[in-house]
Amino acid sequence: MNINKNYDNLEQSYLFSTIAKKVNEYITKNPDKKVIRLGIGDVTLPLCKAVISSLHNAVDEMAEQSTFRGYGPEQGYDFLRTAVREYYNSHNVDLELDEIFISDGAKSDLGNILDLFAKDNTVLVPDPVYPVYVDTNVMAGREVKFIDANGENEFLPLPNRDVKADIIYICSPNNPTGAVYNREQLKEWVDYALLNKAIILFDSAYECFISDESLPRSIYEIEGAKDCAIEFCSLSKTAGFTGTRCGYTIVPKSLDKLNKMWLRRQTTKFNGVPYIVQRAAEAVFTEEGQREIQENIRYYKENAKLISDTLNECGIWHVGGKHSPYIWLKCPNNMKSWEFFDYLLEKGQIVGTPGAGFGKNGEGYFRLTSFGSKENTIEAMERFKTLFK
Ligand SMILES: *Cc1c(COP(=O)(O)O)cnc(C)c1O
């Protein structure tokens, strides 16, 4: 038996464990101080009413022989795929039902999709980055190239025609930076992918945070994208499903064999998302569900605006916070990421996430999130002003 040696090439990430350790040490030494966490990468508001009611009904159906459900279709029930299709339709993207695959979240499908690609593909990943893209490719033994996202390009790198890539990852609105591509910029990526016969793996997990109609929520709003892109979306951040688990992946039929291959892969290795969860997800796409999730998103975005406004008052450079729950700031006084982490914890009792943990270009930057409570965000920003204004 030979093990997969590629796992030895994974970089150990100590980011969140180091943060937890530092915060615990601080709290033990200063039990009287109130520490505010603005590093939370998970939603905090509960599931909305429409979802809960739909969940309850589905549970009751499972209790009756006449409405009980066993195995469902691996690619998801038609009632949910239809709801997803109508949702896309509402922002002018036409999909066929068999281009939509219901998943248990974006992370698993972002990893699983790599089953479809040969090992000898060059992968292009922006730096800083959501670590899943890199690690899943390292596990498969693929070469990963990085493209620099930095202050100069406002953390929205554009393709370099001299660099050849086969698989390209794009996340917009971005985690960790909160930056969002506009149509012209995404078009450049689509044109580049078409020219290189490359595939774009587009992560739209934060699309619901976009409130400007002119910004694309799906890559398929860009002409040509159906010939070069697979899209991954999730109800995790948009509807609070991080613990409930449901998402959807779009594999257009115009992508040569990939749609059939993905269906084959899913029917072989996956047995579908629980019926009750799919009913819960269906409720997200109703009028009531959409209104309720938008209320929650508005709550987070008000926090984000408060953070962004405070940073402006303090003259601190940042991106994100507008169409995203994340704010990505340049550490004041040229501090390094961890230096700023320690400073903010010691002087302001505020916890955030050092940008250096997301890649080399993250050094000197810092991520704050809006998933905390309004009260805590207000208090943290008062402290921020005392420190930096
Ligand atoms: C949170 C997040 C996801 C969603 O993952 P799920 O598995 O659906 O919970 C996907 N991509 C990014 C960049 C994320 O931050």
PDB file of N, CA, C and O in Angstrom, residues 198-263:
ATOM      1  N   ALA A 198      -9.184  27.286 -21.230  1.00  0.00           N
ATOM      2  CA  ALA A 198      -9.101  27.008 -19.793  1.00  0.00           C
ATOM      3  C   ALA A 198     -10.504  26.970 -19.203  1.00  0.00           C
ATOM      4  O   ALA A 198     -11.475  27.348 -19.862  1.00  0.00           O
ATOM      5  N   ILE A 199     -10.610  26.492 -17.964  1.00  0.00           N
ATOM      6  CA  ILE A 199     -11.897  26.512 -17.288  1.00  0.00           C
ATOM      7  C   ILE A 199     -11.800  27.446 -16.075  1.00  0.00           C
ATOM      8  O   ILE A 199     -10.785  27.463 -15.385  1.00  0.00           O
ATOM      9  N   ILE A 200     -12.850  28.237 -15.869  1.00  0.00           N
ATOM     10  CA  ILE A 200     -12.913  29.077 -14.668  1.00  0.00           C
ATOM     11  C   ILE A 200     -13.801  28.374 -13.647  1.00  0.00           C
ATOM     12  O   ILE A 200     -14.920  27.967 -13.977  1.00  0.00           O
ATOM     13  N   LEU A 201     -13.302  28.218 -12.452  1.00  0.00           N
ATOM     14  CA  LEU A 201     -14.128  27.710 -11.356  1.00  0.00           C
ATOM     15  C   LEU A 201     -14.522  28.940 -10.546  1.00  0.00           C
ATOM     16  O   LEU A 201     -13.699  29.544  -9.873  1.00  0.00           O
ATOM     17  N   PHE A 202     -15.796  29.328 -10.700  1.00  0.00           N
ATOM     18  CA  PHE A 202     -16.250  30.597 -10.153  1.00  0.00           C
ATOM     19  C   PHE A 202     -17.027  30.374  -8.858  1.00  0.00           C
ATOM     20  O   PHE A 202     -18.060  29.700  -8.849  1.00  0.00           O
ATOM     21  N   ASP A 203     -16.523  30.941  -7.786  1.00  0.00           N
ATOM     22  CA  ASP A 203     -17.128  30.782  -6.460  1.00  0.00           C
ATOM     23  C   ASP A 203     -17.968  32.022  -6.167  1.00  0.00           C
ATOM     24  O   ASP A 203     -17.445  33.122  -5.976  1.00  0.00           O
ATOM     25  N   SER A 204     -19.307  31.821  -6.151  1.00  0.00           N
ATOM     26  CA  SER A 204     -20.194  32.971  -5.953  1.00  0.00           C
ATOM     27  C   SER A 204     -20.914  32.884  -4.602  1.00  0.00           C
ATOM     28  O   SER A 204     -22.058  33.304  -4.464  1.00  0.00           O
ATOM     29  N   ALA A 205     -20.211  32.347  -3.613  1.00  0.00           N
ATOM     30  CA  ALA A 205     -20.823  32.114  -2.289  1.00  0.00           C
ATOM     31  C   ALA A 205     -21.385  33.383  -1.643  1.00  0.00           C
ATOM     32  O   ALA A 205     -22.238  33.302  -0.767  1.00  0.00           O
ATOM     33  N   TYR A 206     -20.898  34.548  -2.089  1.00  0.00           N
ATOM     34  CA  TYR A 206     -21.350  35.800  -1.460  1.00  0.00           C
ATOM     35  C   TYR A 206     -22.208  36.652  -2.389  1.00  0.00           C
ATOM     36  O   TYR A 206     -22.386  37.845  -2.146  1.00  0.00           O
ATOM     37  N   GLU A 207     -22.740  36.043  -3.472  1.00  0.00           N
ATOM     38  CA  GLU A 207     -23.460  36.830  -4.475  1.00  0.00           C
ATOM     39  C   GLU A 207     -24.608  37.652  -3.887  1.00  0.00           C
ATOM     40  O   GLU A 207     -24.889  38.752  -4.346  1.00  0.00           O
ATOM     41  N   CYS A 208     -25.265  37.125  -2.846  1.00  0.00           N
ATOM     42  CA  CYS A 208     -26.415  37.825  -2.257  1.00  0.00           C
ATOM     43  C   CYS A 208     -26.038  39.142  -1.592  1.00  0.00           C
ATOM     44  O   CYS A 208     -26.911  39.960  -1.305  1.00  0.00           O
ATOM     45  N   PHE A 209     -24.758  39.323  -1.328  1.00  0.00           N
ATOM     46  CA  PHE A 209     -24.326  40.559  -0.674  1.00  0.00           C
ATOM     47  C   PHE A 209     -24.188  41.706  -1.665  1.00  0.00           C
ATOM     48  O   PHE A 209     -23.966  42.847  -1.279  1.00  0.00           O
ATOM     49  N   ILE A 210     -24.311  41.381  -2.963  1.00  0.00           N
ATOM     50  CA  ILE A 210     -24.217  42.428  -3.986  1.00  0.00           C
ATOM     51  C   ILE A 210     -25.537  43.183  -4.056  1.00  0.00           C
ATOM     52  O   ILE A 210     -26.592  42.568  -4.241  1.00  0.00           O
ATOM     53  N   SER A 211     -25.480  44.503  -3.880  1.00  0.00           N
ATOM     54  CA  SER A 211     -26.733  45.252  -3.964  1.00  0.00           C
ATOM     55  C   SER A 211     -26.750  46.222  -5.134  1.00  0.00           C
ATOM     56  O   SER A 211     -27.752  46.865  -5.396  1.00  0.00           O
ATOM     57  N   ASP A 212     -25.628  46.292  -5.867  1.00  0.00           N
ATOM     58  CA  ASP A 212     -25.562  47.174  -7.021  1.00  0.00           C
ATOM     59  C   ASP A 212     -25.903  46.351  -8.265  1.00  0.00           C
ATOM     60  O   ASP A 212     -25.202  45.400  -8.613  1.00  0.00           O
ATOM     61  N   GLU A 213     -27.019  46.724  -8.908  1.00  0.00           N
ATOM     62  CA  GLU A 213     -27.514  45.961 -10.056  1.00  0.00           C
ATOM     63  C   GLU A 213     -26.483  45.830 -11.179  1.00  0.00           C
ATOM     64  O   GLU A 213     -26.544  44.898 -11.979  1.00  0.00           O
ATOM     65  N   SER A 214     -25.554  46.777 -11.238  1.00  0.00           N
ATOM     66  CA  SER A 214     -24.606  46.747 -12.348  1.00  0.00           C
ATOM     67  C   SER A 214     -23.473  45.736 -12.126  1.00  0.00           C
ATOM     68  O   SER A 214     -22.724  45.424 -13.051  1.00  0.00           O
ATOM     69  N   LEU A 215     -23.349  45.216 -10.911  1.00  0.00           N
ATOM     70  CA  LEU A 215     -22.290  44.234 -10.651  1.00  0.00           C
ATOM     71  C   LEU A 215     -22.817  42.818 -10.885  1.00  0.00           C
ATOM     72  O   LEU A 215     -23.946  42.501 -10.515  1.00  0.00           O
ATOM     73  N   PRO A 216     -22.014  41.957 -11.512  1.00  0.00           N
ATOM     74  CA  PRO A 216     -22.495  40.605 -11.822  1.00  0.00           C
ATOM     75  C   PRO A 216     -22.561  39.716 -10.581  1.00  0.00           C
ATOM     76  O   PRO A 216     -21.632  39.675  -9.787  1.00  0.00           O
ATOM     77  N   ARG A 217     -23.680  38.996 -10.428  1.00  0.00           N
ATOM     78  CA  ARG A 217     -23.843  38.062  -9.310  1.00  0.00           C
ATOM     79  C   ARG A 217     -23.515  36.644  -9.743  1.00  0.00           C
ATOM     80  O   ARG A 217     -23.289  35.782  -8.915  1.00  0.00           O
ATOM     81  N   SER A 218     -23.543  36.438 -11.044  1.00  0.00           N
ATOM     82  CA  SER A 218     -23.209  35.121 -11.593  1.00  0.00           C
ATOM     83  C   SER A 218     -22.263  35.369 -12.762  1.00  0.00           C
ATOM     84  O   SER A 218     -22.421  36.349 -13.501  1.00  0.00           O
ATOM     85  N   ILE A 219     -21.308  34.463 -12.956  1.00  0.00           N
ATOM     86  CA  ILE A 219     -20.387  34.660 -14.085  1.00  0.00           C
ATOM     87  C   ILE A 219     -21.132  34.484 -15.415  1.00  0.00           C
ATOM     88  O   ILE A 219     -20.707  35.018 -16.450  1.00  0.00           O
ATOM     89  N   TYR A 220     -22.278  33.791 -15.388  1.00  0.00           N
ATOM     90  CA  TYR A 220     -23.027  33.587 -16.635  1.00  0.00           C
ATOM     91  C   TYR A 220     -23.715  34.854 -17.130  1.00  0.00           C
ATOM     92  O   TYR A 220     -24.319  34.853 -18.200  1.00  0.00           O
ATOM     93  N   GLU A 221     -23.635  35.926 -16.336  1.00  0.00           N
ATOM     94  CA  GLU A 221     -24.111  37.211 -16.845  1.00  0.00           C
ATOM     95  C   GLU A 221     -23.131  37.772 -17.867  1.00  0.00           C
ATOM     96  O   GLU A 221     -23.421  38.745 -18.555  1.00  0.00           O
ATOM     97  N   ILE A 222     -21.949  37.152 -17.945  1.00  0.00           N
ATOM     98  CA  ILE A 222     -20.926  37.604 -18.887  1.00  0.00           C
ATOM     99  C   ILE A 222     -20.982  36.737 -20.139  1.00  0.00           C
ATOM    100  O   ILE A 222     -20.995  35.493 -20.048  1.00  0.00           O
ATOM    101  N   GLU A 223     -20.982  37.396 -21.289  1.00  0.00           N
ATOM    102  CA  GLU A 223     -21.069  36.668 -22.549  1.00  0.00           C
ATOM    103  C   GLU A 223     -19.888  35.708 -22.714  1.00  0.00           C
ATOM    104  O   GLU A 223     -18.736  36.084 -22.463  1.00  0.00           O
ATOM    105  N   GLY A 224     -20.193  34.488 -23.101  1.00  0.00           N
ATOM    106  CA  GLY A 224     -19.129  33.508 -23.335  1.00  0.00           C
ATOM    107  C   GLY A 224     -18.841  32.620 -22.138  1.00  0.00           C
ATOM    108  O   GLY A 224     -18.156  31.599 -22.255  1.00  0.00           O
ATOM    109  N   ALA A 225     -19.353  33.006 -20.962  1.00  0.00           N
ATOM    110  CA  ALA A 225     -18.995  32.274 -19.739  1.00  0.00           C
ATOM    111  C   ALA A 225     -19.506  30.838 -19.738  1.00  0.00           C
ATOM    112  O   ALA A 225     -18.889  29.954 -19.142  1.00  0.00           O
ATOM    113  N   LYS A 226     -20.635  30.599 -20.431  1.00  0.00           N
ATOM    114  CA  LYS A 226     -21.159  29.228 -20.431  1.00  0.00           C
ATOM    115  C   LYS A 226     -20.236  28.269 -21.179  1.00  0.00           C
ATOM    116  O   LYS A 226     -20.368  27.053 -21.051  1.00  0.00           O
ATOM    117  N   ASP A 227     -19.296  28.832 -21.938  1.00  0.00           N
ATOM    118  CA  ASP A 227     -18.352  27.978 -22.654  1.00  0.00           C
ATOM    119  C   ASP A 227     -17.051  27.791 -21.893  1.00  0.00           C
ATOM    120  O   ASP A 227     -16.124  27.150 -22.403  1.00  0.00           O
ATOM    121  N   CYS A 228     -16.939  28.385 -20.712  1.00  0.00           N
ATOM    122  CA  CYS A 228     -15.650  28.267 -20.014  1.00  0.00           C
ATOM    123  C   CYS A 228     -15.763  28.312 -18.494  1.00  0.00           C
ATOM    124  O   CYS A 228     -14.740  28.416 -17.825  1.00  0.00           O
ATOM    125  N   ALA A 229     -16.972  28.226 -17.923  1.00  0.00           N
ATOM    126  CA  ALA A 229     -17.023  28.385 -16.463  1.00  0.00           C
ATOM    127  C   ALA A 229     -18.005  27.434 -15.789  1.00  0.00           C
ATOM    128  O   ALA A 229     -19.083  27.145 -16.316  1.00  0.00           O
ATOM    129  N   ILE A 230     -17.589  26.980 -14.633  1.00  0.00           N
ATOM    130  CA  ILE A 230     -18.455  26.233 -13.721  1.00  0.00           C
ATOM    131  C   ILE A 230     -18.654  27.142 -12.513  1.00  0.00           C
ATOM    132  O   ILE A 230     -17.704  27.786 -12.061  1.00  0.00           O
ATOM    133  N   GLU A 231     -19.899  27.219 -12.031  1.00  0.00           N
ATOM    134  CA  GLU A 231     -20.166  28.127 -10.911  1.00  0.00           C
ATOM    135  C   GLU A 231     -20.595  27.347  -9.668  1.00  0.00           C
ATOM    136  O   GLU A 231     -21.394  26.414  -9.750  1.00  0.00           O
ATOM    137  N   PHE A 232     -20.043  27.769  -8.528  1.00  0.00           N
ATOM    138  CA  PHE A 232     -20.355  27.132  -7.248  1.00  0.00           C
ATOM    139  C   PHE A 232     -21.042  28.150  -6.365  1.00  0.00           C
ATOM    140  O   PHE A 232     -20.514  29.240  -6.143  1.00  0.00           O
ATOM    141  N   CYS A 233     -22.216  27.798  -5.870  1.00  0.00           N
ATOM    142  CA  CYS A 233     -22.873  28.713  -4.960  1.00  0.00           C
ATOM    143  C   CYS A 233     -23.354  27.949  -3.747  1.00  0.00           C
ATOM    144  O   CYS A 233     -23.410  26.714  -3.736  1.00  0.00           O
ATOM    145  N   SER A 234     -23.703  28.678  -2.727  1.00  0.00           N
ATOM    146  CA  SER A 234     -24.007  28.053  -1.452  1.00  0.00           C
ATOM    147  C   SER A 234     -25.021  28.897  -0.715  1.00  0.00           C
ATOM    148  O   SER A 234     -25.055  30.117  -0.872  1.00  0.00           O
ATOM    149  N   LEU A 235     -25.852  28.253   0.089  1.00  0.00           N
ATOM    150  CA  LEU A 235     -26.773  29.015   0.923  1.00  0.00           C
ATOM    151  C   LEU A 235     -26.153  29.320   2.285  1.00  0.00           C
ATOM    152  O   LEU A 235     -26.803  29.880   3.163  1.00  0.00           O
ATOM    153  N   SER A 236     -24.889  28.944   2.455  1.00  0.00           N
ATOM    154  CA  SER A 236     -24.238  29.101   3.767  1.00  0.00           C
ATOM    155  C   SER A 236     -24.240  30.534   4.264  1.00  0.00           C
ATOM    156  O   SER A 236     -24.714  30.824   5.356  1.00  0.00           O
ATOM    157  N   LYS A 237     -23.689  31.446   3.475  1.00  0.00           N
ATOM    158  CA  LYS A 237     -23.549  32.821   3.937  1.00  0.00           C
ATOM    159  C   LYS A 237     -24.785  33.628   3.572  1.00  0.00           C
ATOM    160  O   LYS A 237     -25.130  34.581   4.243  1.00  0.00           O
ATOM    161  N   THR A 238     -25.470  33.223   2.476  1.00  0.00           N
ATOM    162  CA  THR A 238     -26.596  34.021   2.017  1.00  0.00           C
ATOM    163  C   THR A 238     -27.848  33.755   2.847  1.00  0.00           C
ATOM    164  O   THR A 238     -28.653  34.642   3.051  1.00  0.00           O
ATOM    165  N   ALA A 239     -28.019  32.522   3.349  1.00  0.00           N
ATOM    166  CA  ALA A 239     -29.246  32.204   4.080  1.00  0.00           C
ATOM    167  C   ALA A 239     -28.967  31.521   5.421  1.00  0.00           C
ATOM    168  O   ALA A 239     -29.867  30.933   6.010  1.00  0.00           O
ATOM    169  N   GLY A 240     -27.729  31.609   5.875  1.00  0.00           N
ATOM    170  CA  GLY A 240     -27.408  31.052   7.199  1.00  0.00           C
ATOM    171  C   GLY A 240     -27.354  29.535   7.245  1.00  0.00           C
ATOM    172  O   GLY A 240     -27.596  28.926   8.277  1.00  0.00           O
ATOM    173  N   PHE A 241     -27.016  28.895   6.117  1.00  0.00           N
ATOM    174  CA  PHE A 241     -27.020  27.425   6.043  1.00  0.00           C
ATOM    175  C   PHE A 241     -25.663  26.791   6.386  1.00  0.00           C
ATOM    176  O   PHE A 241     -25.417  25.651   6.007  1.00  0.00           O
ATOM    177  N   THR A 242     -24.783  27.509   7.078  1.00  0.00           N
ATOM    178  CA  THR A 242     -23.453  26.920   7.329  1.00  0.00           C
ATOM    179  C   THR A 242     -23.554  25.596   8.081  1.00  0.00           C
ATOM    180  O   THR A 242     -22.756  24.690   7.858  1.00  0.00           O
ATOM    181  N   GLY A 243     -24.554  25.481   8.972  1.00  0.00           N
ATOM    182  CA  GLY A 243     -24.712  24.233   9.706  1.00  0.00           C
ATOM    183  C   GLY A 243     -25.777  23.318   9.105  1.00  0.00           C
ATOM    184  O   GLY A 243     -25.868  22.143   9.456  1.00  0.00           O
ATOM    185  N   THR A 244     -26.593  23.839   8.207  1.00  0.00           N
ATOM    186  CA  THR A 244     -27.701  23.071   7.616  1.00  0.00           C
ATOM    187  C   THR A 244     -27.249  22.364   6.345  1.00  0.00           C
ATOM    188  O   THR A 244     -27.706  21.270   6.040  1.00  0.00           O
ATOM    189  N   ARG A 245     -26.328  22.974   5.614  1.00  0.00           N
ATOM    190  CA  ARG A 245     -25.619  22.424   4.470  1.00  0.00           C
ATOM    191  C   ARG A 245     -26.439  22.277   3.184  1.00  0.00           C
ATOM    192  O   ARG A 245     -27.099  21.256   2.968  1.00  0.00           O
ATOM    193  N   CYS A 246     -26.397  23.269   2.346  1.00  0.00           N
ATOM    194  CA  CYS A 246     -26.954  23.126   1.002  1.00  0.00           C
ATOM    195  C   CYS A 246     -26.367  24.179   0.063  1.00  0.00           C
ATOM    196  O   CYS A 246     -26.176  25.330   0.452  1.00  0.00           O
ATOM    197  N   GLY A 247     -26.066  23.753  -1.136  1.00  0.00           N
ATOM    198  CA  GLY A 247     -25.555  24.664  -2.154  1.00  0.00           C
ATOM    199  C   GLY A 247     -25.941  24.142  -3.522  1.00  0.00           C
ATOM    200  O   GLY A 247     -26.729  23.199  -3.636  1.00  0.00           O
ATOM    201  N   TYR A 248     -25.415  24.769  -4.567  1.00  0.00           N
ATOM    202  CA  TYR A 248     -25.683  24.277  -5.915  1.00  0.00           C
ATOM    203  C   TYR A 248     -24.522  24.617  -6.824  1.00  0.00           C
ATOM    204  O   TYR A 248     -23.851  25.631  -6.654  1.00  0.00           O
ATOM    205  N   THR A 249     -24.288  23.721  -7.765  1.00  0.00           N
ATOM    206  CA  THR A 249     -23.188  23.864  -8.707  1.00  0.00           C
ATOM    207  C   THR A 249     -23.782  23.850 -10.101  1.00  0.00           C
ATOM    208  O   THR A 249     -24.662  23.036 -10.384  1.00  0.00           O
ATOM    209  N   ILE A 250     -23.326  24.785 -10.928  1.00  0.00           N
ATOM    210  CA  ILE A 250     -23.840  24.879 -12.299  1.00  0.00           C
ATOM    211  C   ILE A 250     -22.764  24.393 -13.271  1.00  0.00           C
ATOM    212  O   ILE A 250     -21.670  24.965 -13.324  1.00  0.00           O
ATOM    213  N   VAL A 251     -23.081  23.351 -13.997  1.00  0.00           N
ATOM    214  CA  VAL A 251     -22.158  22.861 -15.032  1.00  0.00           C
ATOM    215  C   VAL A 251     -22.900  22.947 -16.368  1.00  0.00           C
ATOM    216  O   VAL A 251     -23.744  22.099 -16.674  1.00  0.00           O
ATOM    217  N   PRO A 252     -22.603  23.986 -17.159  1.00  0.00           N
ATOM    218  CA  PRO A 252     -23.340  24.187 -18.409  1.00  0.00           C
ATOM    219  C   PRO A 252     -23.138  23.025 -19.389  1.00  0.00           C
ATOM    220  O   PRO A 252     -22.068  22.424 -19.420  1.00  0.00           O
ATOM    221  N   LYS A 253     -24.169  22.758 -20.162  1.00  0.00           N
ATOM    222  CA  LYS A 253     -24.072  21.663 -21.133  1.00  0.00           C
ATOM    223  C   LYS A 253     -23.171  22.030 -22.306  1.00  0.00           C
ATOM    224  O   LYS A 253     -22.700  21.151 -23.026  1.00  0.00           O
ATOM    225  N   SER A 254     -22.930  23.333 -22.455  1.00  0.00           N
ATOM    226  CA  SER A 254     -22.047  23.741 -23.548  1.00  0.00           C
ATOM    227  C   SER A 254     -20.580  23.428 -23.245  1.00  0.00           C
ATOM    228  O   SER A 254     -19.723  23.573 -24.115  1.00  0.00           O
ATOM    229  N   LEU A 255     -20.283  22.970 -22.033  1.00  0.00           N
ATOM    230  CA  LEU A 255     -18.898  22.639 -21.674  1.00  0.00           C
ATOM    231  C   LEU A 255     -18.543  21.221 -22.102  1.00  0.00           C
ATOM    232  O   LEU A 255     -18.195  20.378 -21.277  1.00  0.00           O
ATOM    233  N   ASP A 256     -18.662  20.983 -23.363  1.00  0.00           N
ATOM    234  CA  ASP A 256     -18.237  19.704 -23.918  1.00  0.00           C
ATOM    235  C   ASP A 256     -18.767  18.548 -23.074  1.00  0.00           C
ATOM    236  O   ASP A 256     -19.959  18.429 -22.864  1.00  0.00           O
ATOM    237  N   LYS A 257     -17.877  17.687 -22.581  1.00  0.00           N
ATOM    238  CA  LYS A 257     -18.324  16.509 -21.850  1.00  0.00           C
ATOM    239  C   LYS A 257     -18.530  16.747 -20.361  1.00  0.00           C
ATOM    240  O   LYS A 257     -18.975  15.854 -19.643  1.00  0.00           O
ATOM    241  N   LEU A 258     -18.140  17.908 -19.880  1.00  0.00           N
ATOM    242  CA  LEU A 258     -18.055  18.080 -18.421  1.00  0.00           C
ATOM    243  C   LEU A 258     -19.389  17.888 -17.707  1.00  0.00           C
ATOM    244  O   LEU A 258     -19.432  17.336 -16.608  1.00  0.00           O
ATOM    245  N   ASN A 259     -20.490  18.337 -18.323  1.00  0.00           N
ATOM    246  CA  ASN A 259     -21.795  18.178 -17.685  1.00  0.00           C
ATOM    247  C   ASN A 259     -22.121  16.690 -17.487  1.00  0.00           C
ATOM    248  O   ASN A 259     -22.532  16.269 -16.416  1.00  0.00           O
ATOM    249  N   LYS A 260     -21.881  15.885 -18.511  1.00  0.00           N
ATOM    250  CA  LYS A 260     -22.158  14.444 -18.408  1.00  0.00           C
ATOM    251  C   LYS A 260     -21.215  13.776 -17.417  1.00  0.00           C
ATOM    252  O   LYS A 260     -21.602  12.892 -16.662  1.00  0.00           O
ATOM    253  N   MET A 261     -19.960  14.209 -17.441  1.00  0.00           N
ATOM    254  CA  MET A 261     -18.978  13.624 -16.518  1.00  0.00           C
ATOM    255  C   MET A 261     -19.336  13.936 -15.065  1.00  0.00           C
ATOM    256  O   MET A 261     -19.209  13.100 -14.176  1.00  0.00           O
ATOM    257  N   TRP A 262     -19.788  15.162 -14.834  1.00  0.00           N
ATOM    258  CA  TRP A 262     -20.143  15.547 -13.453  1.00  0.00           C
ATOM    259  C   TRP A 262     -21.363  14.747 -12.983  1.00  0.00           C
ATOM    260  O   TRP A 262     -21.399  14.266 -11.853  1.00  0.00           O
ATOM    261  N   LEU A 263     -22.332  14.569 -13.883  1.00  0.00           N
ATOM    262  CA  LEU A 263     -23.502  13.755 -13.531  1.00  0.00           C
ATOM    263  C   LEU A 263     -23.050  12.334 -13.167  1.00  0.00           C
ATOM    264  O   LEU A 263     -23.479  11.752 -12.176  1.00  0.00           O
TER     265      LEU A 263
END
